[in-house]
Coordinates of C-alpha atoms in Angstrom, one line a residue:
Chain K
M1 CA -20.1 20.7 15.0
I2 CA -20.5 17.5 13.0
V3 CA -24.0 16.0 12.7
V4 CA -24.5 12.6 11.1
E5 CA -28.0 11.2 10.5
G6 CA -28.7 7.8 9.2
L7 CA -25.6 7.7 7.0
A8 CA -25.2 4.6 4.9
K9 CA -22.7 3.4 2.3
S10 CA -22.3 0.1 0.5
F11 CA -19.6 -1.2 -1.8
G12 CA -19.4 -4.1 -4.2
R13 CA -21.1 -4.6 -7.5
R14 CA -24.6 -5.0 -6.0
G15 CA -23.9 -3.1 -2.9
E16 CA -23.6 -6.3 -0.9
V17 CA -20.9 -5.0 1.4
K18 CA -22.6 -2.6 3.9
A19 CA -19.6 -0.6 5.1
V20 CA -21.7 2.0 7.0
D21 CA -25.3 1.1 7.8
G22 CA -27.4 3.9 9.2
V23 CA -25.0 5.7 11.5
S24 CA -26.2 8.7 13.5
L25 CA -23.9 10.7 15.8
T26 CA -23.0 14.2 16.9
A27 CA -19.5 15.6 17.5
A28 CA -19.6 18.8 19.6
D29 CA -17.3 21.7 19.3
G30 CA -14.6 22.0 22.0
A31 CA -14.6 18.2 22.5
I32 CA -12.9 15.1 21.2
T33 CA -15.4 12.4 20.1
G34 CA -13.9 9.0 19.7
L35 CA -15.0 6.4 17.1
L36 CA -14.1 3.1 18.5
G37 CA -14.5 -0.1 16.6
P38 CA -12.6 -3.1 15.4
N39 CA -11.0 -3.1 11.9
G40 CA -13.7 -3.3 9.3
A41 CA -16.3 -1.6 11.5
G42 CA -16.8 1.2 9.0
K43 CA -14.7 3.9 10.7
T44 CA -12.6 4.9 7.6
T45 CA -15.6 4.9 5.3
L46 CA -17.6 7.1 7.7
L47 CA -14.7 9.6 8.0
R48 CA -14.3 9.6 4.2
M49 CA -17.9 10.5 3.8
L50 CA -17.4 13.4 6.2
A51 CA -14.3 14.4 4.3
T52 CA -16.4 14.5 1.1
L53 CA -14.3 11.8 -0.6
V54 CA -17.1 9.3 -0.7
V55 CA -20.7 10.1 -1.5
P56 CA -23.2 8.6 1.0
D57 CA -25.9 6.2 -0.4
A58 CA -28.4 7.5 2.2
G59 CA -28.7 9.8 5.1
R60 CA -27.1 13.1 5.8
A61 CA -24.0 14.6 7.3
S62 CA -23.1 18.2 7.9
V63 CA -20.2 20.2 9.2
D64 CA -21.2 23.4 10.9
G65 CA -24.6 23.1 9.1
I66 CA -23.1 22.6 5.6
D67 CA -24.1 19.4 4.0
V68 CA -21.2 17.3 2.8
A69 CA -22.9 16.0 -0.3
R70 CA -24.5 19.3 -1.3
D71 CA -21.5 21.6 -0.9
P72 CA -18.4 19.5 -0.6
H73 CA -16.2 22.4 -1.5
A74 CA -17.3 24.6 1.4
V75 CA -17.0 21.6 3.7
R76 CA -13.4 21.0 2.6
R77 CA -12.5 24.6 3.6
R78 CA -13.7 24.0 7.2
I79 CA -12.2 20.6 7.8
G80 CA -8.7 19.3 8.4
V81 CA -8.3 15.7 7.6
L82 CA -5.7 13.2 8.7
S83 CA -6.9 10.4 6.4
D84 CA -6.1 6.7 6.4
A85 CA -3.7 7.4 3.5
R86 CA -1.3 10.1 4.7
G87 CA 1.6 10.1 2.3
L88 CA 4.0 13.0 2.1
Y89 CA 5.9 14.2 -0.9
L90 CA 9.2 12.7 -0.1
R91 CA 11.4 14.9 -2.3
L92 CA 9.9 18.0 -0.7
T93 CA 10.9 19.2 2.8
G94 CA 8.4 19.0 5.7
R95 CA 8.0 22.8 5.5
E96 CA 7.3 22.6 1.7
N97 CA 4.7 19.8 2.2
I98 CA 2.8 21.9 4.7
R99 CA 3.2 25.1 2.7
Y100 CA 1.7 23.4 -0.4
Y101 CA -1.5 22.6 1.5
G102 CA -1.6 26.1 3.0
A103 CA -1.4 27.5 -0.5
L104 CA -4.2 25.2 -1.8
H105 CA -6.3 26.6 1.1
G106 CA -5.6 30.1 -0.2
L107 CA -3.0 31.1 2.4
A108 CA 0.1 33.0 1.3
G109 CA 3.0 35.1 2.4
A110 CA 3.9 36.1 5.9
A111 CA 0.6 34.8 7.4
L112 CA 1.3 31.3 6.0
A113 CA 4.9 31.3 7.0
A114 CA 4.0 32.4 10.6
R115 CA 1.3 29.8 10.8
I116 CA 3.7 27.0 9.6
D117 CA 6.3 28.1 12.2
R118 CA 3.8 28.0 15.0
L119 CA 2.7 24.5 14.0
L120 CA 6.3 23.2 13.6
D121 CA 6.9 24.6 17.1
T122 CA 3.9 23.0 18.7
L123 CA 4.7 19.7 17.2
G124 CA 8.4 20.0 17.9
I125 CA 9.5 19.3 14.4
G126 CA 11.2 22.7 13.7
P127 CA 14.7 21.3 13.5
I128 CA 13.9 18.8 10.8
A129 CA 11.4 21.0 8.8
D130 CA 13.9 21.9 6.1
R131 CA 15.1 18.4 5.4
P132 CA 13.6 16.3 2.6
A133 CA 10.8 14.1 4.0
Q134 CA 12.6 11.1 2.6
G135 CA 14.7 10.8 5.7
Y136 CA 11.9 11.2 8.3
S137 CA 11.0 8.6 10.9
Q138 CA 7.5 7.3 11.1
G139 CA 6.7 9.7 13.9
E140 CA 8.1 12.7 12.1
R141 CA 6.1 11.9 9.0
M142 CA 2.9 11.7 11.0
K143 CA 3.6 15.0 12.7
V144 CA 4.1 16.7 9.3
A145 CA 0.9 15.1 8.1
I146 CA -0.9 16.5 11.1
A147 CA 0.6 20.0 10.6
R148 CA -0.5 19.8 6.9
A149 CA -4.0 19.0 8.0
L150 CA -4.1 21.8 10.4
V151 CA -2.4 24.5 8.4
H152 CA -5.6 26.4 7.5
D153 CA -6.8 26.4 11.1
P154 CA -9.9 24.3 10.4
A155 CA -13.0 24.3 12.6
A156 CA -13.5 20.6 12.4
I157 CA -10.7 18.0 12.5
L158 CA -11.1 14.4 11.3
L159 CA -8.4 11.9 12.3
D160 CA -8.3 8.4 11.1
E161 CA -6.2 6.2 13.4
P162 CA -3.7 9.0 14.1
T163 CA -1.6 7.0 16.5
N164 CA -1.0 4.1 14.1
G165 CA 2.7 3.4 14.0
L166 CA 3.7 6.0 16.6
D167 CA 6.0 5.4 19.5
I168 CA 4.9 6.2 23.0
M169 CA 6.5 9.7 23.2
S170 CA 5.0 10.7 19.9
T171 CA 1.6 9.4 21.0
R172 CA 1.7 11.4 24.1
A173 CA 2.7 14.5 22.2
L174 CA -0.2 13.9 19.8
R175 CA -2.6 13.5 22.7
A176 CA -1.5 16.8 24.2
L177 CA -1.9 18.6 20.9
L178 CA -5.4 17.2 20.3
S179 CA -6.5 18.2 23.9
G180 CA -5.2 21.7 23.2
L181 CA -7.2 21.9 20.0
A182 CA -10.3 20.8 21.8
A183 CA -9.7 23.5 24.5
E184 CA -9.5 26.0 21.6
G185 CA -13.1 25.1 20.7
K186 CA -12.4 22.9 17.7
C187 CA -14.6 19.9 16.9
L188 CA -12.5 16.7 16.8
L189 CA -13.6 13.3 15.5
F190 CA -11.0 10.6 16.2
S191 CA -11.1 7.0 15.1
S192 CA -9.2 4.2 16.7
H193 CA -9.3 0.5 17.4
V194 CA -7.2 1.0 20.6
M195 CA -9.4 1.2 23.6
Q196 CA -7.0 2.8 26.0
E197 CA -6.4 5.6 23.6
V198 CA -10.0 6.4 23.2
A199 CA -10.6 6.1 26.9
A200 CA -7.7 8.4 27.7
L201 CA -8.6 11.1 25.2
C202 CA -12.3 11.2 24.4
E203 CA -15.1 12.7 26.4
R204 CA -17.6 10.9 24.3
I205 CA -17.2 7.5 22.8
V206 CA -19.1 6.1 19.8
I207 CA -18.7 2.4 19.5
L208 CA -19.0 1.1 15.9
G209 CA -19.5 -2.5 14.9
H210 CA -20.4 -3.9 11.5
G211 CA -21.3 -0.4 10.2
R212 CA -23.7 0.4 13.0
V213 CA -23.5 2.4 16.2
V214 CA -23.5 -0.1 19.0
A215 CA -23.4 2.3 21.9
T216 CA -22.7 6.0 22.7
G217 CA -21.7 7.7 25.9
T218 CA -18.8 8.6 28.3
A219 CA -16.6 5.9 29.6
P220 CA -18.4 5.6 33.0
E221 CA -21.8 5.5 31.2
L222 CA -20.7 2.7 29.0
I223 CA -19.3 0.7 31.9
A224 CA -22.5 1.3 33.8
R225 CA -24.7 0.3 30.9
S226 CA -22.8 -2.9 30.2
G227 CA -22.8 -4.0 33.9
Q228 CA -19.1 -4.9 33.6
A229 CA -16.3 -3.9 35.9
T230 CA -13.8 -2.4 33.4
L231 CA -14.0 -0.4 30.2
E232 CA -12.4 -3.3 28.3
E233 CA -15.1 -5.8 29.6
A234 CA -17.7 -3.2 28.6
F235 CA -16.5 -3.0 25.0
V236 CA -16.3 -6.7 24.6
Q237 CA -19.8 -7.1 26.0
L238 CA -21.3 -4.3 23.9
L239 CA -19.7 -5.5 20.6
G240 CA -20.4 -9.2 21.3
S241 CA -16.8 -10.0 21.0
G242 CA -13.4 -8.3 21.4
E243 CA -12.2 -9.4 18.0
G244 CA -10.2 -6.8 16.2
L245 CA -9.8 -4.5 19.2
V246 CA -6.6 -3.8 20.9
A247 CA -6.6 -3.3 24.7
Chain J
M1 CA -20.2 25.4 -7.4
S2 CA -16.8 27.0 -7.1
T3 CA -15.0 28.6 -10.0
L4 CA -11.5 27.6 -11.1
S5 CA -8.7 29.4 -9.4
G6 CA -5.7 30.3 -11.4
A7 CA -3.6 30.8 -8.3
R8 CA -4.4 27.3 -7.1
I9 CA -3.5 25.8 -10.6
A10 CA -0.2 27.7 -10.4
T11 CA 0.5 26.4 -6.9
I12 CA -0.1 22.8 -8.1
A13 CA 2.0 23.2 -11.3
R14 CA 4.8 24.8 -9.3
K15 CA 4.8 22.0 -6.7
E16 CA 4.8 19.3 -9.3
M17 CA 7.7 20.9 -11.2
V18 CA 9.8 21.2 -8.1
D19 CA 9.0 17.7 -7.1
T20 CA 10.1 16.3 -10.5
F21 CA 13.2 18.4 -10.8
R22 CA 14.4 16.9 -7.5
D23 CA 13.9 13.4 -8.9
R24 CA 17.5 13.0 -10.0
R25 CA 17.0 9.6 -11.7
T26 CA 14.1 10.8 -13.8
M27 CA 15.9 13.9 -14.8
L28 CA 19.1 12.1 -15.7
V29 CA 17.3 9.5 -17.8
M30 CA 15.4 12.3 -19.6
F31 CA 18.5 14.3 -20.4
L32 CA 20.5 11.4 -21.4
T33 CA 17.9 10.1 -23.9
A34 CA 17.2 13.6 -25.1
I35 CA 20.9 14.6 -25.6
A36 CA 22.4 11.3 -26.6
A37 CA 20.0 9.2 -28.5
G38 CA 19.2 11.5 -31.4
P39 CA 22.5 13.3 -32.1
V40 CA 24.6 10.2 -31.6
L41 CA 22.5 8.2 -34.0
L42 CA 22.6 11.1 -36.4
L43 CA 26.5 11.1 -36.3
L44 CA 26.5 7.4 -37.1
V45 CA 24.2 7.8 -40.1
L46 CA 26.1 10.7 -41.5
N47 CA 29.3 8.8 -41.3
L48 CA 27.7 5.9 -43.1
A49 CA 26.5 8.2 -45.8
A50 CA 30.0 9.7 -46.1
S51 CA 31.6 6.3 -46.6
Q52 CA 29.0 5.4 -49.3
A53 CA 29.8 8.6 -51.1
E54 CA 33.5 7.9 -50.8
K55 CA 33.0 4.4 -52.3
A56 CA 31.0 5.8 -55.2
R57 CA 33.7 8.3 -56.0
E58 CA 36.6 5.9 -56.2
L59 CA 35.4 2.5 -57.2
R60 CA 37.9 -0.2 -56.6
L61 CA 36.8 -3.1 -58.7
P62 CA 38.3 -6.6 -58.5
V63 CA 38.1 -8.2 -61.9
A64 CA 38.5 -11.9 -62.7
G65 CA 39.7 -12.7 -66.3
R66 CA 40.7 -9.2 -67.2
E67 CA 42.8 -10.6 -70.1
H68 CA 39.6 -11.6 -71.9
A69 CA 38.4 -8.1 -72.4
P70 CA 41.2 -5.5 -72.6
A71 CA 39.0 -2.9 -74.2
L72 CA 36.5 -3.0 -71.4
I73 CA 39.3 -2.7 -68.8
A74 CA 40.7 0.2 -70.6
F75 CA 37.3 1.9 -70.6
L76 CA 36.9 1.4 -66.9
E77 CA 40.3 2.7 -66.2
R78 CA 39.5 5.8 -68.2
Q79 CA 36.5 6.2 -65.9
Q80 CA 38.9 6.4 -62.9
V81 CA 38.1 2.9 -61.7
T82 CA 40.9 1.1 -60.0
I83 CA 41.1 -2.4 -61.4
L84 CA 42.3 -5.0 -58.9
P85 CA 42.9 -8.7 -59.5
A86 CA 40.0 -10.7 -58.1
P87 CA 41.0 -12.9 -55.1
G88 CA 40.3 -16.6 -55.2
G89 CA 37.0 -17.7 -53.7
F90 CA 35.5 -14.2 -54.1
E91 CA 32.0 -15.5 -54.0
E92 CA 32.5 -16.7 -50.4
R93 CA 34.2 -13.4 -49.5
I94 CA 31.3 -11.4 -50.9
R95 CA 28.9 -13.5 -48.9
K96 CA 30.9 -12.7 -45.8
G97 CA 30.8 -9.0 -46.6
E98 CA 34.6 -8.7 -47.2
L99 CA 34.1 -7.6 -50.8
D100 CA 31.3 -5.4 -52.2
V101 CA 31.3 -6.4 -55.9
V102 CA 33.4 -8.4 -58.3
L103 CA 33.4 -8.3 -62.1
D104 CA 33.9 -11.7 -63.7
I105 CA 34.6 -11.7 -67.4
D106 CA 33.7 -14.9 -69.3
A107 CA 36.6 -16.8 -70.7
A108 CA 34.7 -17.0 -74.1
F109 CA 34.2 -13.2 -74.1
G110 CA 36.8 -12.6 -76.9
A111 CA 35.6 -15.5 -79.0
D112 CA 31.9 -14.6 -78.7
V113 CA 32.6 -11.0 -79.7
A114 CA 34.6 -12.1 -82.6
Q115 CA 31.7 -14.2 -83.9
G116 CA 29.3 -11.2 -83.5
K117 CA 27.6 -12.6 -80.5
A118 CA 27.1 -10.7 -77.3
G119 CA 30.0 -11.1 -74.8
T120 CA 29.1 -12.0 -71.3
V121 CA 30.4 -10.4 -68.1
R122 CA 29.1 -11.3 -64.7
L123 CA 28.7 -8.8 -61.9
V124 CA 28.8 -10.7 -58.6
Y125 CA 27.4 -9.0 -55.4
D126 CA 25.1 -9.4 -52.5
R127 CA 22.5 -6.7 -52.8
S128 CA 21.2 -7.2 -49.2
R129 CA 24.3 -5.4 -48.0
D130 CA 23.5 -1.7 -47.7
R131 CA 27.2 -0.8 -47.5
A132 CA 27.9 -2.4 -50.9
R133 CA 25.0 -0.7 -52.7
A134 CA 26.9 2.3 -53.9
S135 CA 29.7 0.3 -55.5
I136 CA 27.2 -2.1 -57.1
D137 CA 25.2 0.7 -58.6
Q138 CA 28.3 2.4 -60.0
A139 CA 29.8 -0.8 -61.5
E140 CA 26.5 -1.6 -63.1
A141 CA 26.1 1.9 -64.5
L142 CA 29.6 1.9 -66.0
L143 CA 29.1 -1.5 -67.7
R144 CA 25.8 -0.2 -69.2
A145 CA 27.6 2.9 -70.4
Y146 CA 30.3 0.8 -72.0
G147 CA 27.7 -1.4 -73.7
R148 CA 25.9 1.7 -75.1
E149 CA 29.1 3.3 -76.4
W150 CA 30.2 0.1 -78.1
G151 CA 26.8 -0.3 -79.7
R152 CA 26.8 3.3 -80.9
G153 CA 30.2 2.7 -82.5
R154 CA 29.0 -0.3 -84.4
L155 CA 25.9 1.5 -85.7
L156 CA 28.0 4.4 -86.9
L157 CA 30.4 2.0 -88.7
R158 CA 27.4 0.6 -90.6
G159 CA 26.1 4.1 -91.4
V160 CA 23.2 4.0 -89.1
A161 CA 22.4 6.9 -86.8
P162 CA 22.8 5.9 -83.1
Q163 CA 19.2 7.2 -82.5
V164 CA 17.8 4.3 -84.4
G165 CA 19.0 1.9 -81.7
L166 CA 18.3 4.3 -78.9
P167 CA 15.0 5.9 -79.6
L168 CA 14.5 7.2 -76.1
T169 CA 16.7 9.9 -74.5
I170 CA 16.4 10.1 -70.8
E171 CA 17.2 13.5 -69.4
A172 CA 17.2 13.4 -65.6
R173 CA 16.5 16.6 -63.8
D174 CA 16.8 16.1 -60.1
L175 CA 14.6 18.7 -58.4
A176 CA 16.0 17.9 -54.9
T177 CA 17.4 21.0 -53.3
P178 CA 20.6 20.3 -51.4
Q179 CA 18.4 19.9 -48.3
S180 CA 15.9 17.4 -49.6
Q181 CA 18.3 14.6 -50.2
G182 CA 19.4 12.1 -47.7
S183 CA 16.0 10.9 -46.7
L184 CA 17.1 8.7 -43.9
V185 CA 18.9 11.4 -42.1
L186 CA 15.9 13.6 -42.6
F187 CA 13.7 10.9 -41.2
L188 CA 15.9 10.5 -38.2
V189 CA 15.9 14.1 -37.2
A190 CA 12.1 14.5 -37.6
F191 CA 11.5 11.2 -35.8
Y192 CA 13.7 12.1 -32.8
G193 CA 12.1 15.6 -32.6
L194 CA 8.7 13.8 -32.4
F195 CA 10.1 11.2 -30.0
A196 CA 11.3 13.9 -27.6
A197 CA 7.8 15.4 -27.5
V198 CA 6.2 12.0 -26.9
V199 CA 8.5 10.6 -24.2
G200 CA 9.8 13.8 -22.7
G201 CA 7.1 14.1 -20.0
M202 CA 6.4 10.4 -19.5
A203 CA 8.1 9.7 -16.2
A204 CA 6.9 13.0 -14.7
A205 CA 3.3 12.4 -15.9
L206 CA 3.2 8.9 -14.3
D207 CA 4.9 10.2 -11.1
T208 CA 2.3 12.9 -10.5
T209 CA -0.6 10.6 -11.0
A210 CA -0.1 6.9 -10.5
G211 CA 2.9 7.7 -8.3
E212 CA 0.8 10.1 -6.2
R213 CA -1.8 7.3 -5.7
E214 CA 0.8 4.7 -4.9
R215 CA 2.5 7.0 -2.3
A216 CA -0.9 7.5 -0.6
S217 CA -0.7 11.3 -1.0
L218 CA -3.7 11.6 -3.3
E219 CA -6.4 11.0 -0.7
P220 CA -5.2 13.9 1.6
L221 CA -4.8 16.1 -1.5
L222 CA -8.4 15.5 -2.4
T223 CA -9.6 16.8 1.0
T224 CA -8.2 20.2 0.2
P225 CA -10.3 22.8 -1.6
A226 CA -8.4 22.1 -4.9
L227 CA -11.0 21.2 -7.5
P228 CA -10.4 18.1 -9.7
L229 CA -10.1 20.2 -12.8
E230 CA -7.5 22.4 -11.0
L231 CA -5.5 19.4 -10.1
A232 CA -5.7 18.0 -13.6
T233 CA -4.7 21.3 -15.1
G234 CA -1.9 22.0 -12.7
K235 CA -0.4 18.6 -13.1
W236 CA -0.7 18.8 -16.9
L237 CA 1.0 22.1 -17.0
A238 CA 3.9 20.9 -15.0
V239 CA 4.4 17.9 -17.3
C240 CA 4.1 20.2 -20.3
A241 CA 6.9 22.3 -19.1
L242 CA 9.1 19.3 -18.7
N243 CA 8.1 18.0 -22.0
A244 CA 9.0 21.3 -23.7
L245 CA 12.3 21.2 -21.9
A246 CA 13.0 17.7 -23.3
V247 CA 12.2 18.9 -26.8
L248 CA 14.4 22.0 -26.5
V249 CA 17.3 19.9 -25.3
T250 CA 16.9 17.4 -28.1
L251 CA 16.7 20.0 -30.8
S252 CA 19.7 21.8 -29.3
G253 CA 21.6 18.5 -29.5
F254 CA 20.8 18.3 -33.2
Y255 CA 21.7 21.9 -33.7
L256 CA 25.1 21.6 -32.0
T257 CA 25.9 18.2 -33.6
L258 CA 25.3 19.5 -37.1
R259 CA 27.1 22.7 -36.5
F260 CA 30.1 21.8 -34.5
A261 CA 30.7 18.1 -34.6
P262 CA 33.5 17.0 -37.1
L263 CA 31.1 15.9 -39.8
P264 CA 32.3 14.0 -42.8
T265 CA 33.0 16.1 -45.9
I266 CA 29.9 15.2 -47.9
G267 CA 27.6 18.0 -48.6
I268 CA 25.2 17.6 -45.6
P269 CA 22.0 17.1 -47.4
F270 CA 19.9 19.5 -45.3
L271 CA 20.1 22.4 -42.9
F272 CA 19.3 22.5 -39.3
G273 CA 19.8 26.1 -38.4
I274 CA 18.0 28.5 -36.1
A275 CA 15.1 28.9 -38.6
E276 CA 14.6 25.1 -38.7
F277 CA 14.9 24.9 -34.9
A278 CA 12.1 27.5 -34.6
R279 CA 9.9 25.8 -37.1
F280 CA 10.4 22.5 -35.3
V281 CA 9.2 24.1 -32.1
V282 CA 6.2 25.7 -33.8
V283 CA 5.2 22.3 -35.3
L284 CA 5.7 20.4 -32.1
V285 CA 3.7 22.7 -29.8
P286 CA 0.5 20.8 -30.2
L287 CA 2.2 17.5 -29.2
I288 CA 4.1 19.1 -26.4
L289 CA 0.6 20.0 -24.9
L290 CA -1.4 16.9 -26.0
I291 CA 0.9 14.1 -25.0
P292 CA 1.1 15.1 -21.4
A293 CA -2.7 15.4 -21.2
I294 CA -3.0 11.8 -22.5
L295 CA -0.2 10.6 -20.2
V296 CA -1.8 12.2 -17.2
W297 CA -5.1 10.5 -18.0
F298 CA -3.4 7.1 -18.4
G299 CA -1.5 7.7 -15.2
C300 CA -4.7 8.4 -13.3
R301 CA -6.3 5.2 -14.5
G302 CA -3.5 3.1 -13.2
R303 CA -3.7 2.2 -9.5
T304 CA 0.1 1.7 -9.3
F305 CA 3.0 3.1 -11.2
K306 CA 3.7 -0.3 -12.7
E307 CA 0.2 -0.6 -14.1
A308 CA 0.2 2.8 -15.6
Q309 CA 3.6 2.2 -17.1
S310 CA 2.6 -0.9 -19.0
N311 CA -0.5 0.9 -20.3
V312 CA 1.6 3.9 -21.4
S313 CA 4.2 1.8 -23.2
L314 CA 1.5 0.4 -25.4
L315 CA 0.4 3.9 -26.2
L316 CA 4.0 5.0 -27.0
F317 CA 4.5 2.1 -29.3
A318 CA 1.4 3.0 -31.3
I319 CA 2.5 6.7 -31.5
S320 CA 6.1 5.9 -32.5
I321 CA 5.1 3.5 -35.2
L322 CA 3.1 6.1 -37.1
P323 CA 6.1 8.0 -38.6
V324 CA 7.8 4.7 -39.6
V325 CA 4.7 3.7 -41.5
Q326 CA 4.6 7.1 -43.1
M327 CA 8.3 6.9 -44.2
F328 CA 7.7 3.6 -45.9
M329 CA 4.5 4.7 -47.6
Q330 CA 5.3 4.9 -51.3
R331 CA 2.4 6.9 -52.5
K332 CA 1.8 10.6 -51.8
E333 CA 0.2 10.9 -48.4
P334 CA -3.6 11.3 -48.4
D335 CA -4.9 14.7 -47.4
W336 CA -6.8 13.5 -44.3
L337 CA -3.4 12.6 -42.7
G338 CA -3.0 16.4 -42.1
W339 CA -5.6 16.1 -39.4
V340 CA -4.1 13.1 -37.6
P341 CA -1.9 14.1 -34.6
V342 CA 1.7 12.8 -34.9
S343 CA 1.3 12.1 -38.6
A344 CA 0.6 15.7 -39.4
Q345 CA 3.5 16.8 -37.2
Y346 CA 5.8 14.4 -38.9
A347 CA 4.9 15.5 -42.3
L348 CA 5.4 19.2 -41.3
L349 CA 8.7 18.4 -39.7
T350 CA 10.1 16.8 -42.8
R351 CA 8.9 19.8 -44.8
A352 CA 10.7 22.2 -42.4
L353 CA 13.8 20.1 -42.8
R354 CA 13.6 20.4 -46.6
G355 CA 13.9 24.1 -46.1
E356 CA 10.2 24.8 -46.9
A357 CA 8.2 27.5 -45.1
L358 CA 5.3 26.1 -43.1
P359 CA 1.9 26.7 -44.7
A360 CA -0.4 28.5 -42.2
L361 CA -3.4 26.5 -43.2
E362 CA -1.8 23.1 -42.7
L363 CA -0.3 24.3 -39.5
A364 CA -3.7 25.4 -38.2
Q365 CA -5.1 22.0 -39.3
S366 CA -2.3 20.2 -37.3
Y367 CA -3.3 22.2 -34.2
A368 CA -7.0 21.6 -34.3
V369 CA -7.4 18.0 -33.3
P370 CA -4.7 18.0 -30.6
A371 CA -6.4 21.1 -29.0
L372 CA -9.7 19.2 -28.8
L373 CA -8.1 16.0 -27.5
T374 CA -6.1 17.9 -24.9
A375 CA -9.2 19.6 -23.5
G376 CA -11.1 16.3 -23.6
A377 CA -8.3 14.4 -21.8
L378 CA -8.2 17.0 -19.1
L379 CA -11.9 16.8 -18.5
L380 CA -11.6 13.0 -18.3
V381 CA -8.8 13.3 -15.7
A382 CA -11.0 15.7 -13.7
R383 CA -13.9 13.3 -13.8
L384 CA -11.7 10.4 -12.7
L385 CA -10.3 12.5 -9.8
S386 CA -13.8 13.4 -8.6
R387 CA -14.9 9.7 -8.4
E388 CA -14.8 8.1 -5.0
S389 CA -13.2 5.0 -6.6
V390 CA -9.9 7.0 -6.9
V391 CA -9.8 6.8 -3.1
T392 CA -11.5 3.6 -2.3
G393 CA -9.7 1.7 -5.0
S394 CA -12.8 -0.1 -6.3
R395 CA -13.8 0.3 -9.9

């Protein structure tokens, strides 16, 4: 479970850019929680703080009760991160890319090999796994990056705009994979600026705007609260504008 | 806090090595510069030295006005000099580099000598031409010798001991062992040995740091349990391995060139055998370890490969200029230079080439500062990697 309380982070020389401004949220185990917001709403910074890459200015965040600022190393062992930057090593094969991360997580030998095979199978990239990543399509690269993030079977999974650049078939495959992970009891936090995606995949939706939480709830709750007819109208109404969102 | 894991460091080092070895362009450039640059240059210089020696042995001297000083010509011919008639317009031809040196005997030579005055001969040359220097020096030396012999004969005729006119006897004892001559060749071999240790790991160092950042693979890497110091150490070790390989390839190039290439038949002024090979490696170890640490640090500071590259080229220039300055330094080197990385190694390399054993104390001295700097650089890299700016891109 991921718990965030009053988390804040500013950038710039005098901290004039408030990227995240007092965000609180909870992401439960066995569920996909969606972070929806236009570009620049603070989604990436929030996920980076949870991934221990950026230190919060204020507030607290914990993964399964472990504070991200106090014990980042223990948090890293429990989380799988598909970050905004998701470059592969292009001269290594897909399998080698995944194996590297597995080894960094302390996995080795037959257990690691079996785990990689299972992931390759689930994601349907077995046939290309032993080719250099150089020749992969966008979708194939994304799948390898996801397999890499999941190689150590993390309890919590952070995904920053995972469907960016994916075609429809790959997007559908990814959705199926994420739903499966939630069914296994994992805690998934998923950011996107695509409404349909969040609506289709997430039980709970957290809407971010200008670094703050604008609204939280299930899709029907958000529609009801905004008094609008459709989810799209509800988002636009809650955010004040639909700028930066994709329907 | 977590403790460093040797297994993770090994994992990182192994991955970086595999990654670099598959980078064909980088590997090709590394091997070509390592194999070709040093040994090829060495062959050129050795051939130059050989042709100089050739010239000095058989001086062919064009003479203008030989009829004015037949005794001098006879003396020169006794000294195995081939006398040629000077071509017309020889000054112009010397300027163009077609002739090395011409002896021009004054038309009034015979008359002056008959009147008891000093006869005048002119030696015409262009000293800025390195190729001509051996011929010039030999012609000059022969003329001086002739002058001395002549003067001695005159003194004897007058019943004066020749020592009266030549109170100083110069006895030259050249202490150079066969190896310690040929300083340019010496410099080249030492310099390229150093050079290999400095540039050998450059491409790899930048690729694992600035390249990793540019390819957007650093951020995900930092979400793994790998500690910043483990990443720094693993990457550094991989670059060190490559650097060591570059040095070994370069030294093998020297060894094979000097041993098997059809070298000119001058006595090669130094040895580069297995013992020198081993001493070179021992001397270069601190640089093989230090330079990658510095390069990795520079690489981490650059946000892109290009940025890191321009920073590094400045560093490399500074490093490579040190031995050149040292070579041109006329005085004996000050003692503190033994502490300065690169300079200390250069001094030790030239000693190894002269066939000297390496003094343990100075060797230890040359290891001390690089060891500290290496540790310092690695800690700086680790600190850089643990900063959030490495991900967010702000400074």
